[in-house]
Short mmCIF file of C-alpha atoms and ligand atoms in Angstrom, two decimals:
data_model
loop_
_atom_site.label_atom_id
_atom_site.label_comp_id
_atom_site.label_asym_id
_atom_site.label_seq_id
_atom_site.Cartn_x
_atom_site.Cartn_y
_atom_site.Cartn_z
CA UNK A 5 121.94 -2.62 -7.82
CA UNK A 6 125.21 -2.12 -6.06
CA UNK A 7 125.69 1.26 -4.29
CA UNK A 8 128.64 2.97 -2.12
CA UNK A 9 126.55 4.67 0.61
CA UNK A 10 127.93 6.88 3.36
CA UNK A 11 126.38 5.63 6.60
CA UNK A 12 128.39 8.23 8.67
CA UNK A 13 131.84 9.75 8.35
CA UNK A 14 134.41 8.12 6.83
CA UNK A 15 132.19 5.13 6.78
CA UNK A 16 131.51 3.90 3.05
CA UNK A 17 129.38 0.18 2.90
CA UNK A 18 128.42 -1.16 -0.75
CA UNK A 19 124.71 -2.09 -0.12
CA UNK A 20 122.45 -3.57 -2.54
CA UNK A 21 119.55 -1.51 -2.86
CA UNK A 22 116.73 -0.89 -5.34
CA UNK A 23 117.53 -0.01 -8.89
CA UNK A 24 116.08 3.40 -9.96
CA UNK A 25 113.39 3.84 -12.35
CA UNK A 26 113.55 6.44 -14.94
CA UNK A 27 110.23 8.82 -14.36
CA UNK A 28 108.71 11.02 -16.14
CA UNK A 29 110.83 13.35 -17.72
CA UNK A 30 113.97 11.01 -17.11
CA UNK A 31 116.38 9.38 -18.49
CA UNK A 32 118.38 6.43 -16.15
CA UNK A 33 121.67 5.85 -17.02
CA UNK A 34 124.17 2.97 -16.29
CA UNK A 35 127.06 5.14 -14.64
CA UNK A 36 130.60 3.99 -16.05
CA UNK A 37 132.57 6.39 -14.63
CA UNK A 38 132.76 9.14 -11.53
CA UNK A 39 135.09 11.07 -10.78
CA UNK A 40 135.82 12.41 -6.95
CA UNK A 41 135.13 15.77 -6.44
CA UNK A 42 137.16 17.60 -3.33
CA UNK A 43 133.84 18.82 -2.61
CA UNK A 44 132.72 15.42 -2.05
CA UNK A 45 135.32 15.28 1.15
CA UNK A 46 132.95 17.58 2.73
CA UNK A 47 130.08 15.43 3.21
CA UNK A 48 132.76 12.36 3.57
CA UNK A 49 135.00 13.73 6.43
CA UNK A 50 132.66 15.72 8.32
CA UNK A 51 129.13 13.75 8.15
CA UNK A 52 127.33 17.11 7.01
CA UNK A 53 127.54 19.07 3.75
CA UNK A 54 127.78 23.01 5.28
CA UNK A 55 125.34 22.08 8.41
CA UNK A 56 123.15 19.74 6.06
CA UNK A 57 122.56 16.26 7.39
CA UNK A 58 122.03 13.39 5.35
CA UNK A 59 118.73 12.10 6.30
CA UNK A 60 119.53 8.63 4.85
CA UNK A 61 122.81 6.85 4.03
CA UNK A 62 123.74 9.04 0.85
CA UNK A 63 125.09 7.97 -2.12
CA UNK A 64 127.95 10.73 -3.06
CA UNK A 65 129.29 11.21 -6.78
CA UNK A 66 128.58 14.31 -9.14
CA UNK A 67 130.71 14.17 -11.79
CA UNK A 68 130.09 11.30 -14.15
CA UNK A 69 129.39 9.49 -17.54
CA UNK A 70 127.67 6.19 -18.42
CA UNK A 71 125.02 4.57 -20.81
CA UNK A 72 121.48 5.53 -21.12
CA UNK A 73 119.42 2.30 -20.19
CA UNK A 74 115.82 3.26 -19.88
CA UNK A 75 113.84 6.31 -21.11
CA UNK A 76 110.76 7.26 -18.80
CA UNK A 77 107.74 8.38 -20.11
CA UNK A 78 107.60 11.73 -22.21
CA UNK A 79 111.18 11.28 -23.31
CA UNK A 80 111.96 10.39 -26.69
CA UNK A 81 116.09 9.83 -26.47
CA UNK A 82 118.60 9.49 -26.62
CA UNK A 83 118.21 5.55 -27.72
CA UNK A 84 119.34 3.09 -25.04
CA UNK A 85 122.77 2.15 -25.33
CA UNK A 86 123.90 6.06 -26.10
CA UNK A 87 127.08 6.94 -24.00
CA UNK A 88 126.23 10.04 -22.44
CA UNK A 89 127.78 13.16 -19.67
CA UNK A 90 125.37 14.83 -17.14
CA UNK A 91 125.65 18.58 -15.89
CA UNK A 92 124.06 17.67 -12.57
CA UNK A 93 122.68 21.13 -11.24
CA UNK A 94 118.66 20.02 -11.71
CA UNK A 95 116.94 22.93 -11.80
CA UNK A 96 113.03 23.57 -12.06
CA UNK A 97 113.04 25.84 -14.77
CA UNK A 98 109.91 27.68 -13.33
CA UNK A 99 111.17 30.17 -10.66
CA UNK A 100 112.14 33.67 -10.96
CA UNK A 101 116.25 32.72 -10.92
CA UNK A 102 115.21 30.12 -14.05
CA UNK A 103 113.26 32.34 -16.12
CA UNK A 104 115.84 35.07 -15.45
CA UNK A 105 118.61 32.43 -16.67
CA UNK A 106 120.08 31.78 -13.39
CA UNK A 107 119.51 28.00 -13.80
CA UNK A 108 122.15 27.30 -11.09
CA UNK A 109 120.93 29.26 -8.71
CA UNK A 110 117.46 28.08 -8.86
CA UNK A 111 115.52 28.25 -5.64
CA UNK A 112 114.45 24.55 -6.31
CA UNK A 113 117.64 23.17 -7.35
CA UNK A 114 118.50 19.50 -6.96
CA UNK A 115 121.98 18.86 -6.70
CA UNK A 116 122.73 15.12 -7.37
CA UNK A 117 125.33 14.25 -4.11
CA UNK A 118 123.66 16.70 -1.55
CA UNK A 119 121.56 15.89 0.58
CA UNK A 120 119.23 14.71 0.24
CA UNK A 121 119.19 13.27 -3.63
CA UNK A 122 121.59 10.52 -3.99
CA UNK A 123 124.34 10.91 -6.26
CA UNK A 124 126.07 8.73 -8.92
CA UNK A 125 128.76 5.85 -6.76
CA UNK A 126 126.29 3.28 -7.93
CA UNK A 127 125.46 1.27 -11.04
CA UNK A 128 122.34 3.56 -11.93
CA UNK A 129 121.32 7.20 -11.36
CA UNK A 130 118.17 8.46 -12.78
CA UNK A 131 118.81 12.04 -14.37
CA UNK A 132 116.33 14.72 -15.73
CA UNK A 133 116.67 14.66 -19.73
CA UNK A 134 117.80 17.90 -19.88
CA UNK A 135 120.76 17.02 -17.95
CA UNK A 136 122.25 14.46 -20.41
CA UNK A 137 124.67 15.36 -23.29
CA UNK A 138 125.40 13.17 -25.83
CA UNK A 139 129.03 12.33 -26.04
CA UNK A 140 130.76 11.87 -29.39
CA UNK A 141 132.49 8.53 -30.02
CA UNK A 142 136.15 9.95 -29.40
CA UNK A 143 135.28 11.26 -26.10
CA UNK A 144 135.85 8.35 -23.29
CA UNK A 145 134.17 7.96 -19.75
CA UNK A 146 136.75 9.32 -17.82
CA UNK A 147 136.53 12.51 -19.94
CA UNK A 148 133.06 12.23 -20.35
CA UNK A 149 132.91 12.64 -16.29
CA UNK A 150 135.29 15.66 -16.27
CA UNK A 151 133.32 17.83 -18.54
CA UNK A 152 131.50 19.15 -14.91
CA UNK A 153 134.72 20.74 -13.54
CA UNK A 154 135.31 21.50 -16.92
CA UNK A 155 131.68 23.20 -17.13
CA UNK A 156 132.94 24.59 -13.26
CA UNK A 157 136.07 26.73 -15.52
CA UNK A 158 133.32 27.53 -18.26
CA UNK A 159 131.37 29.06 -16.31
CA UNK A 160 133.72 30.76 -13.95
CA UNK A 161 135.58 32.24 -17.26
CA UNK A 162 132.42 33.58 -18.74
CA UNK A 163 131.63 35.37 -15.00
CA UNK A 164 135.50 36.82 -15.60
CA UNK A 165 134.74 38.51 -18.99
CA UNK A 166 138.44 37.20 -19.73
CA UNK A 167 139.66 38.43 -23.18
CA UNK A 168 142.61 37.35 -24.87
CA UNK A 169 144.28 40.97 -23.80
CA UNK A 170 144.30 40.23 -20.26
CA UNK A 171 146.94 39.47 -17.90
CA UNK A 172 145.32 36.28 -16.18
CA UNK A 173 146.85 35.16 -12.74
CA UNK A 174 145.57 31.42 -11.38
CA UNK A 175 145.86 30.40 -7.84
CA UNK A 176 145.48 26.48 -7.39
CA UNK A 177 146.47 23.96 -10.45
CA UNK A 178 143.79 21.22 -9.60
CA UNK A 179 141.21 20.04 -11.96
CA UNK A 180 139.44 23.26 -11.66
CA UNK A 181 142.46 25.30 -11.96
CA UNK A 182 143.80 23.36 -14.98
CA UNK A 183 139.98 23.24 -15.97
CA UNK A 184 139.79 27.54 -15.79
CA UNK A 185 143.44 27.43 -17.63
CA UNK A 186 142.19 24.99 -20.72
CA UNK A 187 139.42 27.64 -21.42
CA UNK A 188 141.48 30.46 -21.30
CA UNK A 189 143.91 28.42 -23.60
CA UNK A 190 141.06 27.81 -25.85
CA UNK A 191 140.00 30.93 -25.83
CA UNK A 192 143.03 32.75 -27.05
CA UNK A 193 144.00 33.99 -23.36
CA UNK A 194 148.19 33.84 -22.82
CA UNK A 195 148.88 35.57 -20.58
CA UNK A 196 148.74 33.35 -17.57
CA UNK A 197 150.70 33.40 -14.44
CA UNK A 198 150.28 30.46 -11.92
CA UNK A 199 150.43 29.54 -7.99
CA UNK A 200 150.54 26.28 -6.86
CA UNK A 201 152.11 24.57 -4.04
CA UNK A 202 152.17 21.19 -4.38
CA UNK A 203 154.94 20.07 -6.58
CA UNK A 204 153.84 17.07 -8.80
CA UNK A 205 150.65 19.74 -9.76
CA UNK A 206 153.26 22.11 -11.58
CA UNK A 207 153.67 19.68 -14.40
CA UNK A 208 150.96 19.73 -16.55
CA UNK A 209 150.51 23.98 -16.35
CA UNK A 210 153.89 23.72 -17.68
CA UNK A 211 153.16 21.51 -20.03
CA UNK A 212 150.19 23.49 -21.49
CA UNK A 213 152.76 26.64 -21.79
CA UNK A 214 151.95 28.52 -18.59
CA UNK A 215 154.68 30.48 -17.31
CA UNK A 216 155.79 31.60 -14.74
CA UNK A 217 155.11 29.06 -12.24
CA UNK A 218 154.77 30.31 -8.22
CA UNK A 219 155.30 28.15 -5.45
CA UNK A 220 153.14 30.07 -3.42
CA UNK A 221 149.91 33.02 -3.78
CA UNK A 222 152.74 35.07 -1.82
CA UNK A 223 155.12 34.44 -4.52
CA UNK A 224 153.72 36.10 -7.23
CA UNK A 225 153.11 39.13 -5.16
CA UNK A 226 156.66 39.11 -4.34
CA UNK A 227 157.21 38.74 -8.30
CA UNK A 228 155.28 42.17 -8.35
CA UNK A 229 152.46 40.80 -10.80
CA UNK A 230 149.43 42.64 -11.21
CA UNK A 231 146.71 40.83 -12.75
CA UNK A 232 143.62 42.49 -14.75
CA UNK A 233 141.56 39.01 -13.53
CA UNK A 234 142.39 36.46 -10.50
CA UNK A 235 140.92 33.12 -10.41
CA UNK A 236 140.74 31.80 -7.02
CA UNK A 237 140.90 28.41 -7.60
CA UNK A 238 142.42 26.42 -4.48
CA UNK A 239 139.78 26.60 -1.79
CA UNK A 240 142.58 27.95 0.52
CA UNK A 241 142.02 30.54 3.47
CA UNK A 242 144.20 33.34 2.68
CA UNK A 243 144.28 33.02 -1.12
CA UNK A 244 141.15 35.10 -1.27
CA UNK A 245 142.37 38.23 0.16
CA UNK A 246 146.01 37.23 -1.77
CA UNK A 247 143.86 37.13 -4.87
CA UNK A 248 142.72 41.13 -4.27
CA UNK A 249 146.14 41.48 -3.61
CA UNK A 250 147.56 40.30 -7.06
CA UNK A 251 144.83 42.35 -8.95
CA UNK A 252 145.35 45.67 -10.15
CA UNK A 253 142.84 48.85 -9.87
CA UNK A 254 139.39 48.58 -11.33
CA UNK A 255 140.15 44.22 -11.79
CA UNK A 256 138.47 41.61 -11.29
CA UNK A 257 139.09 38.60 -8.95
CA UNK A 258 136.35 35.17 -9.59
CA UNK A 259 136.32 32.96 -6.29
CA UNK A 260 136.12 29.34 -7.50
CA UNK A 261 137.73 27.27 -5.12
CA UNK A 262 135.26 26.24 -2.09
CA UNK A 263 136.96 27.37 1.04
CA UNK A 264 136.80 24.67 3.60
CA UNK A 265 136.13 25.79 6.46
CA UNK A 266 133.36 28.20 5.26
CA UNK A 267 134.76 31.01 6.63
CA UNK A 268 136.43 33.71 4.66
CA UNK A 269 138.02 37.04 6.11
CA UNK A 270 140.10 39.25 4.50
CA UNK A 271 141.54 42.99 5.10
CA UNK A 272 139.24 45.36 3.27
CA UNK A 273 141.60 48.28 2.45
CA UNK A 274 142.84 46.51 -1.18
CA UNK A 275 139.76 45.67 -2.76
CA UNK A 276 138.41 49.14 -1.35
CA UNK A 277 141.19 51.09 -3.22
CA UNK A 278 141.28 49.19 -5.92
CA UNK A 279 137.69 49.30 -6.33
CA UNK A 280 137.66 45.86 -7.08
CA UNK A 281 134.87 43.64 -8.29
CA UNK A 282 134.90 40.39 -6.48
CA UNK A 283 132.50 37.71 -8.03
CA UNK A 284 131.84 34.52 -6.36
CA UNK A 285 131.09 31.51 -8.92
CA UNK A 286 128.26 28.76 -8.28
CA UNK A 287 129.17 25.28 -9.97
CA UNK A 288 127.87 25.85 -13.62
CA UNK A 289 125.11 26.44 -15.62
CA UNK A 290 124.72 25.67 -19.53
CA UNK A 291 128.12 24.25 -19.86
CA UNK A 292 127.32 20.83 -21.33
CA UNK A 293 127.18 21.21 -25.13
CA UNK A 294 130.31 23.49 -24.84
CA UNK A 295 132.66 21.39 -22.48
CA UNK A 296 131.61 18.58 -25.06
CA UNK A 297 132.57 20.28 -28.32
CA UNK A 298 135.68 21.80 -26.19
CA UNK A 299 136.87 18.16 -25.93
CA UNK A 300 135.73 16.51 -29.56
CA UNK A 301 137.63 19.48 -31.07
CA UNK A 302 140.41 18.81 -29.29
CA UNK A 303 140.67 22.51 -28.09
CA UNK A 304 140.92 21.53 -24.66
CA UNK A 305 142.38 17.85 -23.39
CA UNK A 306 141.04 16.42 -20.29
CA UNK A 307 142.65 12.84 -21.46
CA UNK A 308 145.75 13.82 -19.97
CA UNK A 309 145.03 15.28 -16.59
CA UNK A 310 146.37 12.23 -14.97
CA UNK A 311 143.82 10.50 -12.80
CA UNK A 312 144.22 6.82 -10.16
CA UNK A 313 141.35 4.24 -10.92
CA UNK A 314 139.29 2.38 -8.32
CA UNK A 315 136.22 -0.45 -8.51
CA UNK A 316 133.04 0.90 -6.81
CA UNK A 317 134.33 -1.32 -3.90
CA UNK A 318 137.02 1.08 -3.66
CA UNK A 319 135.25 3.82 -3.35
CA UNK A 320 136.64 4.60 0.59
CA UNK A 321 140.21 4.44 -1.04
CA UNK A 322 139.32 6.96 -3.73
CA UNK A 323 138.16 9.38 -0.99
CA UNK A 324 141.61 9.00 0.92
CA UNK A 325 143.27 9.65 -1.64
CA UNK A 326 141.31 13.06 -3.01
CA UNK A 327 142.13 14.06 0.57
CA UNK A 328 145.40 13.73 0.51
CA UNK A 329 146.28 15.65 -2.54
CA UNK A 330 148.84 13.52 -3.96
CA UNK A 331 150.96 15.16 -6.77
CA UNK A 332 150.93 12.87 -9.10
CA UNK A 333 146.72 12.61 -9.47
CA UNK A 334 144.32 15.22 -10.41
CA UNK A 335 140.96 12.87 -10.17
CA UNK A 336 140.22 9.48 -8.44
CA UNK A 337 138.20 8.09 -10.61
CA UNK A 338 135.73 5.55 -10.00
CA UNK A 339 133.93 2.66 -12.36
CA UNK A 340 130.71 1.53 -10.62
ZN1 ZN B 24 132.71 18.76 -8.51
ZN1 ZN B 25 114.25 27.26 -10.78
#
């Protein structure tokens, strides 16, 4: 099969390489459709995912959809041919974190993309069966790949405890910002109030009714809002300690966004005061079956986050361009 490897940094080849088989327990799937992940640039730009080395030229990609084209032995569907989504945090389902129902912070997790499993930028990908979500006929591939990030804002809304009484303030308007807003939408939440910097982004808030819209973290403080929940969402520096800053006494503030670099300081005195509990949120876990029905129902619309297609050939370009943050894209979005 064709793959986009990652030799070293920046440096994407298409090799042909030996199709997967689907093991026990697995399912192999003819991808149709990833979607870049900002995340991804990490392993891209730097040649090392947080100090982890790829031991082998890694094939990146952990959002996507495709076709189920082989069953391995033990599993009984779904039939080949089946257009399916995959929530790609593999856990074991044996340790302590598992039985306790911490499947995504399993001590034995296998995260698709990291080294050192290979991720989906390739034709095939085989994918434990209890990864794989079937995806009703009016949900496409593109959509079918968002429902991780959209899993991501599941899961970081049910860590919030968000109900539809609470004043909500979002910093960041990407595709997990937008994905954290859509399930607060869905869920009855209104009251939202928005940062985000980068122009083009603004749109499609606005277009899902949230109001007001900051420029900047530092604008809504100067707007005085005090927030009963902050969703860190932009992966930015200082927007952690702004976050504390926007909540009030006794709130809440989820860190989604992955700050890049690593390294996170902020000025203790506001959460200390405020007695604020600060929860950090770890990709997803269980989100599959509910960012599926979110999208047949039509409560929440990932069709129209706008996204730029590219040919697994392309897949350098479709890197470039999820590090340049363009305005006018959410998702590069690749068809292997
Ligand atoms: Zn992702
Ligand atoms: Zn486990």
């Amino acid at each position: 099969m064709r793959a986009a490897r990652l030799h070293a940094a920046r440096d994407v080849r298409i090799d042909e390489i030996a199709t997967p088989e689907a093991g026990p327990g697995e399912v192999l799937v003819r991808v149709r459709a990833v979607a870049i992940c900002p995340s991804d640039l990490r392993l891209y730009q730097d040649g090392h995912a947080s100090g982890v080395v790829p031991d082998h030229p890694m094939i990146q990609g952990h959002e996507f959809s495709g076709e189920v084209a082989a069953l391995g032995e033990g599993v009984e569907g779904p039939p080949v041919g089946t257009r399916v989504a995959i929530e790609p945090s593999w856990h074991c389902g044996k340790c302590d974190l598992c039985r306790a129902g911490y499947q995504n912070l399993c001590r034995n997790v296998i995260f698709p993309s990291f080294p050192q499993r290979d991720g989906a930028l390739a034709e095939y990908i085989a994918c434990p069966d209890f990864s794989v979500g079937v995806l009703p006929d009016s949900v496409g591939f593109i959509e079918g790949a968002l429902i991780e990030p959209l899993g991501v804002g599941i899961h970081a809304v049910r860590l919030s405890e968000a109900t539809p009484a609470d004043r909500i303030a979002v910093l960041g308007a990407g595709t997990i910002g937008m994905s954290v807003m859509l399930v607060l939408k869905a869920r009855g939440v209104e009251q939202i109030a928005l940062a985000e910097p980068i122009e083009g982004r603004q749109e499609w808030p606005r277009e899902l009714g949230v109001d007001p819209i900051a420029a900047s973290h530092q604008e809504l403080l100067d707007d005085e809002v005090e927030a009963d929940i902050v969703f860190e969402c932009s992966g930015n520096n200082e927007a952690v300690e702004q976050a504390m800053r926007l909540a009030r006494p006794a709130g809440r503030v989820v860190v989604v966004g992955i700050p890049h670099p690593d390294e996170v300081t902020f000025d203790s005195t506001v959460p200390r005061r405020r007695e604020l509990t600060v929860v950090f949120s770890r990709r997803s876990r269980d989100t599959l079956e509910e960012g599926i029905e979110l999208i047949a129902t039509g409560a929440v619309d990932m069709a129209s986050l706008p996204v730029r297609m590219y040919s697994l050939e392309q897949t350098a370009e479709a890197m470039e361009a999820t590090a340049s943050r363009p305005g006018d894209m959410l998702r590069a979005v690749v068809e292997p």
